[in-house]
Short mmCIF file of C-alpha atoms in Angstrom, two decimals:
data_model
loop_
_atom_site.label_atom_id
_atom_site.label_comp_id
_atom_site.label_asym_id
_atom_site.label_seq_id
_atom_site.Cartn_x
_atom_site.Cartn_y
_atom_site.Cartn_z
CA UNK A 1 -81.34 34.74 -35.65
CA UNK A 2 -80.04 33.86 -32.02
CA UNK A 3 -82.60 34.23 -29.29
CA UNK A 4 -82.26 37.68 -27.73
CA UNK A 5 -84.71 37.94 -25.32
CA UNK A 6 -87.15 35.20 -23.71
CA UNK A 7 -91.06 35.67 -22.93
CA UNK A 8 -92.84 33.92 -20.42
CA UNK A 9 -96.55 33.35 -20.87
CA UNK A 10 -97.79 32.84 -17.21
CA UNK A 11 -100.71 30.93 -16.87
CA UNK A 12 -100.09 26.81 -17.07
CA UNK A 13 -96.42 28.01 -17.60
CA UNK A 14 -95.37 29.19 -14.66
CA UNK A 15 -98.70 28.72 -12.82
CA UNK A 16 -101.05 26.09 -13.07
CA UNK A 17 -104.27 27.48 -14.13
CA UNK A 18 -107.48 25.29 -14.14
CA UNK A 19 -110.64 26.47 -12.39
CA UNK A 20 -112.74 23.53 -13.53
CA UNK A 21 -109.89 21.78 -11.40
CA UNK A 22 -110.79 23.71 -7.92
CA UNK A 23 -114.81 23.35 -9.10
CA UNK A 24 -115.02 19.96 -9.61
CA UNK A 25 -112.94 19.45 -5.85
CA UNK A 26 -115.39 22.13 -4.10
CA UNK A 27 -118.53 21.64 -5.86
CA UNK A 28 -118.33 18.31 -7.42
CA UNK A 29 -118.31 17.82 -11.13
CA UNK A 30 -121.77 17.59 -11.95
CA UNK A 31 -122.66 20.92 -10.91
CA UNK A 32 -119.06 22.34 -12.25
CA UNK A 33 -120.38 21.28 -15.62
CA UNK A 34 -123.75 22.55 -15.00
CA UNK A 35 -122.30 25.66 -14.11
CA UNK A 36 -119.85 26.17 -16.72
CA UNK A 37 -122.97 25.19 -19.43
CA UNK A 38 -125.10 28.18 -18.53
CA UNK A 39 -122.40 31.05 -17.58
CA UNK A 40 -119.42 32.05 -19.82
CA UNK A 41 -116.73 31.88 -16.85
CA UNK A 42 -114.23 32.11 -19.00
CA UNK A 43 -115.82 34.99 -21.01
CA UNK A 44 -116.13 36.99 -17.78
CA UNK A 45 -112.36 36.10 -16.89
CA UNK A 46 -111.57 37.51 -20.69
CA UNK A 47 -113.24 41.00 -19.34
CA UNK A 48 -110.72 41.24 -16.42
CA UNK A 49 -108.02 39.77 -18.69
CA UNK A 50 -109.33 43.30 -21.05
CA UNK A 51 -108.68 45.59 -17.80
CA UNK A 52 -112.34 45.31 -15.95
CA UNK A 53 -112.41 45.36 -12.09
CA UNK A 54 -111.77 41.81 -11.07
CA UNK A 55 -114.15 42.08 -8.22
CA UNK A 56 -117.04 43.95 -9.82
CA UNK A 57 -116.68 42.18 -13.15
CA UNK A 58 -116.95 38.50 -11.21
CA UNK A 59 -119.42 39.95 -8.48
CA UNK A 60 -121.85 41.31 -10.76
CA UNK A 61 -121.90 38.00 -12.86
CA UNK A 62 -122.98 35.97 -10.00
CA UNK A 63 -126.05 39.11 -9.69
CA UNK A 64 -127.26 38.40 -12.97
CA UNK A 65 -127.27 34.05 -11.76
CA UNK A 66 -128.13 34.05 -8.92
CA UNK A 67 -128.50 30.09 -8.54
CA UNK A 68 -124.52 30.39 -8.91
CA UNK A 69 -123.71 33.27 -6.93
CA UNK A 70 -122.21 31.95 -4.50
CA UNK A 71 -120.03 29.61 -6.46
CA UNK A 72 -119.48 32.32 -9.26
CA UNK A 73 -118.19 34.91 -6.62
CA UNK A 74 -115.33 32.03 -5.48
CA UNK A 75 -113.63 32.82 -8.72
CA UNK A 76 -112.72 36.01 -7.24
CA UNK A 77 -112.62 34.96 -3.57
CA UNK A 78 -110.82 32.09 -4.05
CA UNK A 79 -108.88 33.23 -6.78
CA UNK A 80 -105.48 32.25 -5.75
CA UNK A 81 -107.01 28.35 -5.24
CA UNK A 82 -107.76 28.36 -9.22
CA UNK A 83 -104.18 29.96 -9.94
CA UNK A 84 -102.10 26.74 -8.61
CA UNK A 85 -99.45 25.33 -7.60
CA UNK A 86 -96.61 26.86 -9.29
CA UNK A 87 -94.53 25.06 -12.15
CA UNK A 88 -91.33 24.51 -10.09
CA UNK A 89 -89.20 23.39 -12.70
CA UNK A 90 -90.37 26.41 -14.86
CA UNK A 91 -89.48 29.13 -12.08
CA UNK A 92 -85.94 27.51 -12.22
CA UNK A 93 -85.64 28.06 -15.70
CA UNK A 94 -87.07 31.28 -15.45
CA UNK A 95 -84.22 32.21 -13.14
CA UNK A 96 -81.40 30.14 -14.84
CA UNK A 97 -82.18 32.40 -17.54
CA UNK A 98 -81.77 35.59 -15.47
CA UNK A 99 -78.78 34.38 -14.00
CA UNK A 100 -76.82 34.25 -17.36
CA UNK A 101 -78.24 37.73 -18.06
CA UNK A 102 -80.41 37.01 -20.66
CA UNK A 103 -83.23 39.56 -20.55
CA UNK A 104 -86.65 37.57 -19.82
CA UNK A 105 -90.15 39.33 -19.88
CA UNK A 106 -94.04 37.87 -18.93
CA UNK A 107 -96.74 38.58 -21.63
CA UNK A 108 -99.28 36.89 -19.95
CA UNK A 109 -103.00 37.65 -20.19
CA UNK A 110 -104.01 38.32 -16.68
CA UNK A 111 -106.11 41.16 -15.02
CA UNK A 112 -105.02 44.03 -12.91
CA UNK A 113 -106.58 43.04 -9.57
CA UNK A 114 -105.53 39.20 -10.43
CA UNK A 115 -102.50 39.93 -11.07
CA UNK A 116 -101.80 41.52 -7.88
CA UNK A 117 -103.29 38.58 -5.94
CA UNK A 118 -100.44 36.62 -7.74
CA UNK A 119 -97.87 38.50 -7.35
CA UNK A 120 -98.58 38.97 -3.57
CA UNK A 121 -98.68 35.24 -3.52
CA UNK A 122 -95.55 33.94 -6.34
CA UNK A 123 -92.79 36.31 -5.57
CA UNK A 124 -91.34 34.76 -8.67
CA UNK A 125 -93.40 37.18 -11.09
CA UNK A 126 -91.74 40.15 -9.79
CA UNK A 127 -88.03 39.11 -11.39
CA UNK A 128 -88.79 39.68 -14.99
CA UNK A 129 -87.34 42.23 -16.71
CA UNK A 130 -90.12 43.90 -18.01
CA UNK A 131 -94.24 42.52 -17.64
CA UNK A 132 -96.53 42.97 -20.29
CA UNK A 133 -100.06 42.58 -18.67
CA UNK A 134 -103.05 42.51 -20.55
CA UNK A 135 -105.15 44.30 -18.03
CA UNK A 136 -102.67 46.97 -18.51
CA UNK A 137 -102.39 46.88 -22.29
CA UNK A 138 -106.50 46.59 -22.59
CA UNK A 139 -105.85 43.76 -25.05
CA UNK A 140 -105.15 40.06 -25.00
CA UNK A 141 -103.64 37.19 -26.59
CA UNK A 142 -104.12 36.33 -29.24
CA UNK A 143 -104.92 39.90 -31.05
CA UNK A 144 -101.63 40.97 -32.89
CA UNK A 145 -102.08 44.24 -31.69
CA UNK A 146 -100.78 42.76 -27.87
CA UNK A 147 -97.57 41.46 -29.60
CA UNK A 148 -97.39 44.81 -31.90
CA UNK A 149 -97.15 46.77 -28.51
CA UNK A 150 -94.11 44.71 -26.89
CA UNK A 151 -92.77 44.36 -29.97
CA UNK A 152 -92.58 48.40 -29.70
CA UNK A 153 -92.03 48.53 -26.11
CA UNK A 154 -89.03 46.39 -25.72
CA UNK A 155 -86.95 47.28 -28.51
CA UNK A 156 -85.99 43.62 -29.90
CA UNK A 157 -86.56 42.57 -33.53
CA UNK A 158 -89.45 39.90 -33.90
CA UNK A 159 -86.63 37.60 -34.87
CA UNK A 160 -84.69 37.66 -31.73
CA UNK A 161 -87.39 36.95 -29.50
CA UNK A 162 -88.20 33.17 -28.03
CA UNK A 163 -92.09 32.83 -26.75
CA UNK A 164 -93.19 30.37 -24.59
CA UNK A 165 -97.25 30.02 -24.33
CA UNK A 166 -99.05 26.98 -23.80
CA UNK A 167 -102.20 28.04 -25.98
CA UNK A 168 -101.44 27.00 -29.78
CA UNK A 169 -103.45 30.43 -30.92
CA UNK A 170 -101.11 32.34 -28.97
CA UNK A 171 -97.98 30.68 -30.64
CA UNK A 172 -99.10 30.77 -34.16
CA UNK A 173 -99.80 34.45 -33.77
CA UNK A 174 -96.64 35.44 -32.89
CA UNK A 175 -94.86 33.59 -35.04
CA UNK A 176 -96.59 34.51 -37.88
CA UNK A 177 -95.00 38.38 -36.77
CA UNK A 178 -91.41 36.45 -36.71
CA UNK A 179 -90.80 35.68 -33.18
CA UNK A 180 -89.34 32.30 -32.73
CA UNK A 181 -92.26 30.40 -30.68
CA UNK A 182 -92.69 27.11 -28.41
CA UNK A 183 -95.45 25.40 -27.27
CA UNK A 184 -95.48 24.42 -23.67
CA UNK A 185 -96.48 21.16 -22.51
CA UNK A 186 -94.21 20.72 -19.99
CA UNK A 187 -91.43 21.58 -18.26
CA UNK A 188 -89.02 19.25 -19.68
CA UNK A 189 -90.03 20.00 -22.92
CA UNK A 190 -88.96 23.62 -22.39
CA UNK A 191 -86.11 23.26 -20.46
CA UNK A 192 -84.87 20.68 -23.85
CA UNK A 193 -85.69 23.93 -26.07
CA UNK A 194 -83.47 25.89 -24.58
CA UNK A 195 -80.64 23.82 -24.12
CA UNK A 196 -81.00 23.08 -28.01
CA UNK A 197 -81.29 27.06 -28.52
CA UNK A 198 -77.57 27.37 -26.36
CA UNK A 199 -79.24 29.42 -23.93
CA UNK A 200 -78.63 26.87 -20.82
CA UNK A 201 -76.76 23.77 -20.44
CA UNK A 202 -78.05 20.74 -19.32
CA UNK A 203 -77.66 21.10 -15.85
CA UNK A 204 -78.41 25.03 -15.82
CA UNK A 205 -82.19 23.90 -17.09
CA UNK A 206 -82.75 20.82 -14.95
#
């Protein structure tokens, strides 16, 4: 079926996101890695990702370590720093997309307070069509449920929809419910897909 709407993942899509990145350049990687052995990070992020206050959720972490505190609490602090730069290439295809009037969403896992910090910062996540934001929904990727709910909300059959995510879990998921999935690894890569899927030309998607 010919792509009828395109969804953005967000994270290393759109936005480079790698906190060990920003750890190992403000803490050095020795204590990153001691760090990330001995506190879930990543679980915690998952809670805000599920809808729990990004500040409490982070803050009380660094309570319950307090030999990290400080360095826990940057994740929230510093937030933006761990969420960057942006994927240039992919905020032009993003709004070469747009431009030929194709409808484009974000289903992104991302908290509520996060999110906001992003947005405030990449102007570019406020021209989708419609966002579909796990802190919102209370679910994330990959749980069918999360694709069951846009699947509902947006009103296109599984068939018709074109996901990009750069988390092979998250692809296989939602293709096994129909969509049509791709597996970012870079820009190029993506920009290729959808020249081959007649969506932009060559020189719409460089």
């Amino acid at each position: 079926m010919p792509v009828e709407l395109v969804i953005f993942d967000i994270g290393n899509v759109l936005i480079e996101w790698n906190p060990e990145r920003y750890y190992d350049a403000t803490i050095g990687r020795d204590r990153r890695e001691a760090m990330f052995a001995e506190v879930d990070l990543h679980g915690m992020n998952d809670q805000v990702d599920r809808g729990a206050d990004f500040r409490a959720t982070i803050y009380e972490t660094a309570e319950r370590y307090p030999e990290w505190r400080d360095e826990i609490r940057m994740w929230h602090d510093n937030w933006i720093e761990l969420a960057q730069p942006a994927i240039e290439h992919s905020v032009r295809l993003l709004r070469a997309l747009r431009a030929k009037g194709l409808p484009v969403q974000a289903l992104t896992n991302f908290g509520i307070g996060s999110f906001e910090v992003g947005e405030a910062h990449y102007p570019f996540l406020k021209e989708f069509d419609m966002r579909h934001i796990s802190g919102h929904m209370q679910v994330i990727k990959p749980d069918p449920r999360i694709y069951e709910m846009v699947e509902e909300c947006c009103g296109f059959a599984p068939e018709a929809i074109l996901f990009v995510d750069d988390r092979v879990d998250n692809i296989a998921t939602a293709e096994a419910r129909g969509w049509q999935g791709h597996l970012f690894e870079h820009p190029k890569g993506w920009a290729d897909r959808l020249v081959a899927e007649g969506l932009l030309s060559a020189e719409e998607a460089a």
